[in-house]
PDB file of C-alpha atoms in Angstrom:
ATOM      1  CA  UNK A  19      31.975 -64.533   9.302  1.00  0.00           C
ATOM      2  CA  UNK A  20      32.148 -65.804  12.830  1.00  0.00           C
ATOM      3  CA  UNK A  21      29.193 -65.386  15.158  1.00  0.00           C
ATOM      4  CA  UNK A  22      31.358 -63.371  17.499  1.00  0.00           C
ATOM      5  CA  UNK A  23      32.403 -60.860  14.806  1.00  0.00           C
ATOM      6  CA  UNK A  24      28.790 -60.605  13.650  1.00  0.00           C
ATOM      7  CA  UNK A  25      27.705 -59.737  17.151  1.00  0.00           C
ATOM      8  CA  UNK A  26      30.528 -57.225  17.499  1.00  0.00           C
ATOM      9  CA  UNK A  27      29.593 -55.647  14.135  1.00  0.00           C
ATOM     10  CA  UNK A  28      25.953 -55.441  15.133  1.00  0.00           C
ATOM     11  CA  UNK A  29      26.863 -53.954  18.504  1.00  0.00           C
ATOM     12  CA  UNK A  30      29.128 -51.413  16.805  1.00  0.00           C
ATOM     13  CA  UNK A  31      26.342 -50.482  14.334  1.00  0.00           C
ATOM     14  CA  UNK A  32      23.832 -50.077  17.179  1.00  0.00           C
ATOM     15  CA  UNK A  33      26.272 -47.919  19.120  1.00  0.00           C
ATOM     16  CA  UNK A  34      27.225 -45.736  16.151  1.00  0.00           C
ATOM     17  CA  UNK A  35      23.696 -45.388  14.707  1.00  0.00           C
ATOM     18  CA  UNK A  36      22.673 -42.517  17.026  1.00  0.00           C
ATOM     19  CA  UNK A  37      25.833 -40.604  16.095  1.00  0.00           C
ATOM     20  CA  UNK A  38      25.225 -41.128  12.361  1.00  0.00           C
ATOM     21  CA  UNK A  39      21.574 -40.131  12.714  1.00  0.00           C
ATOM     22  CA  UNK A  40      22.466 -37.008  14.705  1.00  0.00           C
ATOM     23  CA  UNK A  41      25.010 -36.024  12.080  1.00  0.00           C
ATOM     24  CA  UNK A  42      22.505 -36.640   9.260  1.00  0.00           C
ATOM     25  CA  UNK A  43      19.827 -34.645  11.074  1.00  0.00           C
ATOM     26  CA  UNK A  44      22.218 -31.784  11.759  1.00  0.00           C
ATOM     27  CA  UNK A  45      23.150 -31.605   8.086  1.00  0.00           C
ATOM     28  CA  UNK A  46      19.672 -32.101   6.626  1.00  0.00           C
ATOM     29  CA  UNK A  47      17.874 -29.103   8.193  1.00  0.00           C
ATOM     30  CA  UNK A  48      20.667 -26.775   7.160  1.00  0.00           C
ATOM     31  CA  UNK A  49      20.301 -27.969   3.589  1.00  0.00           C
ATOM     32  CA  UNK A  50      16.509 -27.665   3.387  1.00  0.00           C
ATOM     33  CA  UNK A  51      15.799 -24.654   5.588  1.00  0.00           C
ATOM     34  CA  UNK A  52      14.363 -21.906   3.412  1.00  0.00           C
ATOM     35  CA  UNK A  53      15.744 -18.398   3.647  1.00  0.00           C
ATOM     36  CA  UNK A  54      12.941 -15.908   4.078  1.00  0.00           C
ATOM     37  CA  UNK A  55      12.506 -12.187   3.613  1.00  0.00           C
ATOM     38  CA  UNK A  56       9.693  -9.786   4.328  1.00  0.00           C
ATOM     39  CA  UNK A  57       8.848  -6.413   2.826  1.00  0.00           C
ATOM     40  CA  UNK A  58       6.277  -3.801   3.840  1.00  0.00           C
ATOM     41  CA  UNK A  59       4.646  -2.215   0.813  1.00  0.00           C
ATOM     42  CA  UNK A  60       2.844   0.269   3.062  1.00  0.00           C
ATOM     43  CA  UNK A  61       6.152   1.549   4.439  1.00  0.00           C
ATOM     44  CA  UNK A  62       7.664   1.728   0.974  1.00  0.00           C
ATOM     45  CA  UNK A  63       4.721   3.775  -0.342  1.00  0.00           C
ATOM     46  CA  UNK A  64       4.891   5.984   2.749  1.00  0.00           C
ATOM     47  CA  UNK A  65       8.647   6.392   3.353  1.00  0.00           C
ATOM     48  CA  UNK A  66      10.453   5.997   0.037  1.00  0.00           C
ATOM     49  CA  UNK A  67      11.522   9.294  -1.516  1.00  0.00           C
ATOM     50  CA  UNK A  68       9.958   8.506  -4.926  1.00  0.00           C
ATOM     51  CA  UNK A  69       6.623   7.803  -3.216  1.00  0.00           C
ATOM     52  CA  UNK A  70       6.790  11.051  -1.253  1.00  0.00           C
ATOM     53  CA  UNK A  71       7.581  12.962  -4.450  1.00  0.00           C
ATOM     54  CA  UNK A  72       4.689  11.288  -6.263  1.00  0.00           C
ATOM     55  CA  UNK A  73       2.325  12.170  -3.416  1.00  0.00           C
ATOM     56  CA  UNK A  74       3.396  15.831  -3.519  1.00  0.00           C
ATOM     57  CA  UNK A  75       3.133  15.910  -7.306  1.00  0.00           C
ATOM     58  CA  UNK A  76      -0.408  14.496  -7.222  1.00  0.00           C
ATOM     59  CA  UNK A  77      -1.356  16.869  -4.413  1.00  0.00           C
ATOM     60  CA  UNK A  78      -0.148  19.833  -6.490  1.00  0.00           C
ATOM     61  CA  UNK A  79      -2.039  18.584  -9.565  1.00  0.00           C
ATOM     62  CA  UNK A  80      -5.320  18.176  -7.716  1.00  0.00           C
ATOM     63  CA  UNK A  81      -5.214  21.009  -5.174  1.00  0.00           C
ATOM     64  CA  UNK A  82      -6.920  23.546  -7.469  1.00  0.00           C
ATOM     65  CA  UNK A  83      -9.821  21.187  -8.198  1.00  0.00           C
ATOM     66  CA  UNK A  84     -10.083  20.348  -4.512  1.00  0.00           C
ATOM     67  CA  UNK A  85     -10.318  24.054  -3.647  1.00  0.00           C
ATOM     68  CA  UNK A  86     -12.989  24.561  -6.308  1.00  0.00           C
ATOM     69  CA  UNK A  87     -15.001  21.704  -4.822  1.00  0.00           C
ATOM     70  CA  UNK A  88     -14.619  23.266  -1.385  1.00  0.00           C
ATOM     71  CA  UNK A  89     -15.931  26.606  -2.688  1.00  0.00           C
ATOM     72  CA  UNK A  90     -18.834  24.860  -4.382  1.00  0.00           C
ATOM     73  CA  UNK A  91     -19.615  23.087  -1.113  1.00  0.00           C
ATOM     74  CA  UNK A  92     -19.575  26.402   0.749  1.00  0.00           C
ATOM     75  CA  UNK A  93     -21.889  27.915  -1.863  1.00  0.00           C
ATOM     76  CA  UNK A  94     -24.261  24.973  -1.444  1.00  0.00           C
ATOM     77  CA  UNK A  95     -24.165  25.376   2.327  1.00  0.00           C
ATOM     78  CA  UNK A  96     -25.053  29.096   2.022  1.00  0.00           C
ATOM     79  CA  UNK A  97     -28.005  28.318  -0.229  1.00  0.00           C
ATOM     80  CA  UNK A  98     -29.213  25.719   2.284  1.00  0.00           C
ATOM     81  CA  UNK A  99     -28.843  28.173   5.172  1.00  0.00           C
ATOM     82  CA  UNK A 100     -30.679  30.835   3.160  1.00  0.00           C
ATOM     83  CA  UNK A 101     -33.486  28.383   2.414  1.00  0.00           C
ATOM     84  CA  UNK A 102     -33.749  27.338   6.051  1.00  0.00           C
ATOM     85  CA  UNK A 103     -33.692  30.931   7.254  1.00  0.00           C
ATOM     86  CA  UNK A 104     -35.948  32.592   4.668  1.00  0.00           C
ATOM     87  CA  UNK A 105     -38.212  29.784   3.430  1.00  0.00           C
ATOM     88  CA  UNK A 106     -41.120  31.115   5.497  1.00  0.00           C
ATOM     89  CA  UNK A 107     -40.889  34.635   4.084  1.00  0.00           C
ATOM     90  CA  UNK A 108     -40.256  33.613   0.442  1.00  0.00           C
ATOM     91  CA  UNK A 109     -43.003  33.330  -2.086  1.00  0.00           C
ATOM     92  CA  UNK A 110     -43.785  29.846  -3.339  1.00  0.00           C
ATOM     93  CA  UNK A 111     -42.119  30.494  -6.707  1.00  0.00           C
ATOM     94  CA  UNK A 112     -38.960  31.935  -5.064  1.00  0.00           C
ATOM     95  CA  UNK A 113     -38.708  29.007  -2.676  1.00  0.00           C
ATOM     96  CA  UNK A 114     -39.226  26.510  -5.525  1.00  0.00           C
ATOM     97  CA  UNK A 115     -36.597  28.262  -7.623  1.00  0.00           C
ATOM     98  CA  UNK A 116     -34.089  28.292  -4.727  1.00  0.00           C
ATOM     99  CA  UNK A 117     -34.788  24.623  -3.950  1.00  0.00           C
ATOM    100  CA  UNK A 118     -34.266  23.736  -7.618  1.00  0.00           C
ATOM    101  CA  UNK A 119     -31.051  25.777  -7.636  1.00  0.00           C
ATOM    102  CA  UNK A 120     -29.927  23.978  -4.491  1.00  0.00           C
ATOM    103  CA  UNK A 121     -30.757  20.521  -5.926  1.00  0.00           C
ATOM    104  CA  UNK A 122     -29.014  21.289  -9.240  1.00  0.00           C
ATOM    105  CA  UNK A 123     -25.927  22.572  -7.449  1.00  0.00           C
ATOM    106  CA  UNK A 124     -25.956  19.572  -5.105  1.00  0.00           C
ATOM    107  CA  UNK A 125     -26.099  17.119  -8.048  1.00  0.00           C
ATOM    108  CA  UNK A 126     -23.319  19.033  -9.794  1.00  0.00           C
ATOM    109  CA  UNK A 127     -21.188  18.953  -6.647  1.00  0.00           C
ATOM    110  CA  UNK A 128     -21.719  15.218  -6.175  1.00  0.00           C
ATOM    111  CA  UNK A 129     -20.862  14.547  -9.834  1.00  0.00           C
ATOM    112  CA  UNK A 130     -17.707  16.666  -9.607  1.00  0.00           C
ATOM    113  CA  UNK A 131     -16.669  15.002  -6.347  1.00  0.00           C
ATOM    114  CA  UNK A 132     -17.136  11.560  -7.892  1.00  0.00           C
ATOM    115  CA  UNK A 133     -15.097  12.576 -10.968  1.00  0.00           C
ATOM    116  CA  UNK A 134     -12.440  14.085  -8.702  1.00  0.00           C
ATOM    117  CA  UNK A 135     -12.154  10.872  -6.657  1.00  0.00           C
ATOM    118  CA  UNK A 136     -11.984   8.740  -9.808  1.00  0.00           C
ATOM    119  CA  UNK A 137      -9.346  10.971 -11.415  1.00  0.00           C
ATOM    120  CA  UNK A 138      -7.336  11.102  -8.185  1.00  0.00           C
ATOM    121  CA  UNK A 139      -7.497   7.316  -7.767  1.00  0.00           C
ATOM    122  CA  UNK A 140      -6.475   6.786 -11.382  1.00  0.00           C
ATOM    123  CA  UNK A 141      -3.545   9.190 -11.053  1.00  0.00           C
ATOM    124  CA  UNK A 142      -2.417   7.591  -7.778  1.00  0.00           C
ATOM    125  CA  UNK A 143      -2.566   4.142  -9.363  1.00  0.00           C
ATOM    126  CA  UNK A 144      -0.528   5.398 -12.296  1.00  0.00           C
ATOM    127  CA  UNK A 145       2.192   6.961 -10.139  1.00  0.00           C
ATOM    128  CA  UNK A 146       2.368   4.251  -7.492  1.00  0.00           C
ATOM    129  CA  UNK A 147       2.280   1.333  -9.936  1.00  0.00           C
ATOM    130  CA  UNK A 148       5.593   2.562 -11.370  1.00  0.00           C
ATOM    131  CA  UNK A 149       7.030   2.793  -7.845  1.00  0.00           C
ATOM    132  CA  UNK A 150       5.725  -0.687  -6.994  1.00  0.00           C
ATOM    133  CA  UNK A 151       7.292  -2.083 -10.170  1.00  0.00           C
ATOM    134  CA  UNK A 152      10.652  -0.552  -9.195  1.00  0.00           C
ATOM    135  CA  UNK A 153      10.235  -1.825  -5.619  1.00  0.00           C
ATOM    136  CA  UNK A 154       9.527  -5.336  -6.919  1.00  0.00           C
ATOM    137  CA  UNK A 155      12.688  -5.132  -9.017  1.00  0.00           C
ATOM    138  CA  UNK A 156      14.676  -4.041  -5.943  1.00  0.00           C
ATOM    139  CA  UNK A 157      13.141  -6.884  -3.900  1.00  0.00           C
ATOM    140  CA  UNK A 158      14.109  -9.353  -6.618  1.00  0.00           C
ATOM    141  CA  UNK A 159      17.700  -8.043  -6.682  1.00  0.00           C
ATOM    142  CA  UNK A 160      18.016  -8.159  -2.887  1.00  0.00           C
ATOM    143  CA  UNK A 161      16.481 -11.649  -2.772  1.00  0.00           C
ATOM    144  CA  UNK A 162      18.933 -12.905  -5.388  1.00  0.00           C
ATOM    145  CA  UNK A 163      21.960 -11.287  -3.747  1.00  0.00           C
ATOM    146  CA  UNK A 164      20.971 -12.635  -0.296  1.00  0.00           C
ATOM    147  CA  UNK A 165      19.945 -15.999  -1.770  1.00  0.00           C
ATOM    148  CA  UNK A 166      16.445 -15.744  -0.290  1.00  0.00           C
ATOM    149  CA  UNK A 167      13.970 -18.458  -1.226  1.00  0.00           C
ATOM    150  CA  UNK A 168      10.788 -16.497  -0.493  1.00  0.00           C
ATOM    151  CA  UNK A 169       9.921 -12.854   0.194  1.00  0.00           C
ATOM    152  CA  UNK A 170       6.550 -12.159   1.805  1.00  0.00           C
ATOM    153  CA  UNK A 171       4.586  -8.949   1.895  1.00  0.00           C
ATOM    154  CA  UNK A 172       3.777  -8.089   5.513  1.00  0.00           C
ATOM    155  CA  UNK A 173       0.060  -7.423   5.031  1.00  0.00           C
ATOM    156  CA  UNK A 174      -0.304 -11.179   4.534  1.00  0.00           C
ATOM    157  CA  UNK A 175       1.816 -12.200   7.534  1.00  0.00           C
ATOM    158  CA  UNK A 176       0.565 -12.458  11.104  1.00  0.00           C
ATOM    159  CA  UNK A 177       3.978 -12.292  12.799  1.00  0.00           C
ATOM    160  CA  UNK A 178       7.599 -12.095  11.672  1.00  0.00           C
ATOM    161  CA  UNK A 179      11.043 -11.745  13.131  1.00  0.00           C
ATOM    162  CA  UNK A 180      12.399  -8.263  12.267  1.00  0.00           C
ATOM    163  CA  UNK A 181      15.642  -9.960  11.239  1.00  0.00           C
ATOM    164  CA  UNK A 182      14.040 -11.008   7.923  1.00  0.00           C
ATOM    165  CA  UNK A 183      12.573  -7.553   7.143  1.00  0.00           C
ATOM    166  CA  UNK A 184      14.237  -6.155   4.006  1.00  0.00           C
ATOM    167  CA  UNK A 185      11.964  -3.097   3.678  1.00  0.00           C
ATOM    168  CA  UNK A 186      14.653  -0.596   4.674  1.00  0.00           C
ATOM    169  CA  UNK A 187      16.979  -2.008   2.057  1.00  0.00           C
ATOM    170  CA  UNK A 188      14.289  -1.748  -0.616  1.00  0.00           C
ATOM    171  CA  UNK A 189      13.575   1.867   0.372  1.00  0.00           C
ATOM    172  CA  UNK A 190      17.296   2.668   0.197  1.00  0.00           C
ATOM    173  CA  UNK A 191      17.493   1.009  -3.222  1.00  0.00           C
ATOM    174  CA  UNK A 192      14.534   3.067  -4.461  1.00  0.00           C
ATOM    175  CA  UNK A 193      16.000   6.251  -3.042  1.00  0.00           C
ATOM    176  CA  UNK A 194      19.368   5.499  -4.646  1.00  0.00           C
ATOM    177  CA  UNK A 195      17.907   4.738  -8.072  1.00  0.00           C
ATOM    178  CA  UNK A 196      15.786   7.889  -7.997  1.00  0.00           C
ATOM    179  CA  UNK A 197      18.755  10.034  -6.989  1.00  0.00           C
ATOM    180  CA  UNK A 198      20.781   8.574  -9.846  1.00  0.00           C
ATOM    181  CA  UNK A 199      18.074   9.459 -12.388  1.00  0.00           C
TER     182      UNK A 199
END
């Protein structure tokens, strides 16, 4: 190869290198850019029809016990007011008996409230875990159909572009599957 053609080849390579690099860079990010999605579990558990139905169902199941606890609390409050009001005029044995009655009722109320909370929490976990499982299935289907690489849950994200939020689609999918059943 002649020195002149070598110089021309080198000059051509130097001149075309920026164009090749720009083309390579333009293609590379498009190939490696991940596609992201975001879903709000809080909104799903608040807005999806199956979640609203589950909440109403649980509320209906536990409303009677909640009312009973309220009545027991009122009864305890009346005993306390009676003790405060009449403690001076009661005999020692009456006051001791009323205080014991108050303490027994208070312990019973606290025990029942604790059991109520535990039962309610257990029931909520049972109902909502099924909804979460169905929501996860809907997220998976949407992610596969949209060819998403990653779907984040918003309680772990500081900021996101609403364009990647798929929560409404998941809620619609849950509502549609529940209506079909």
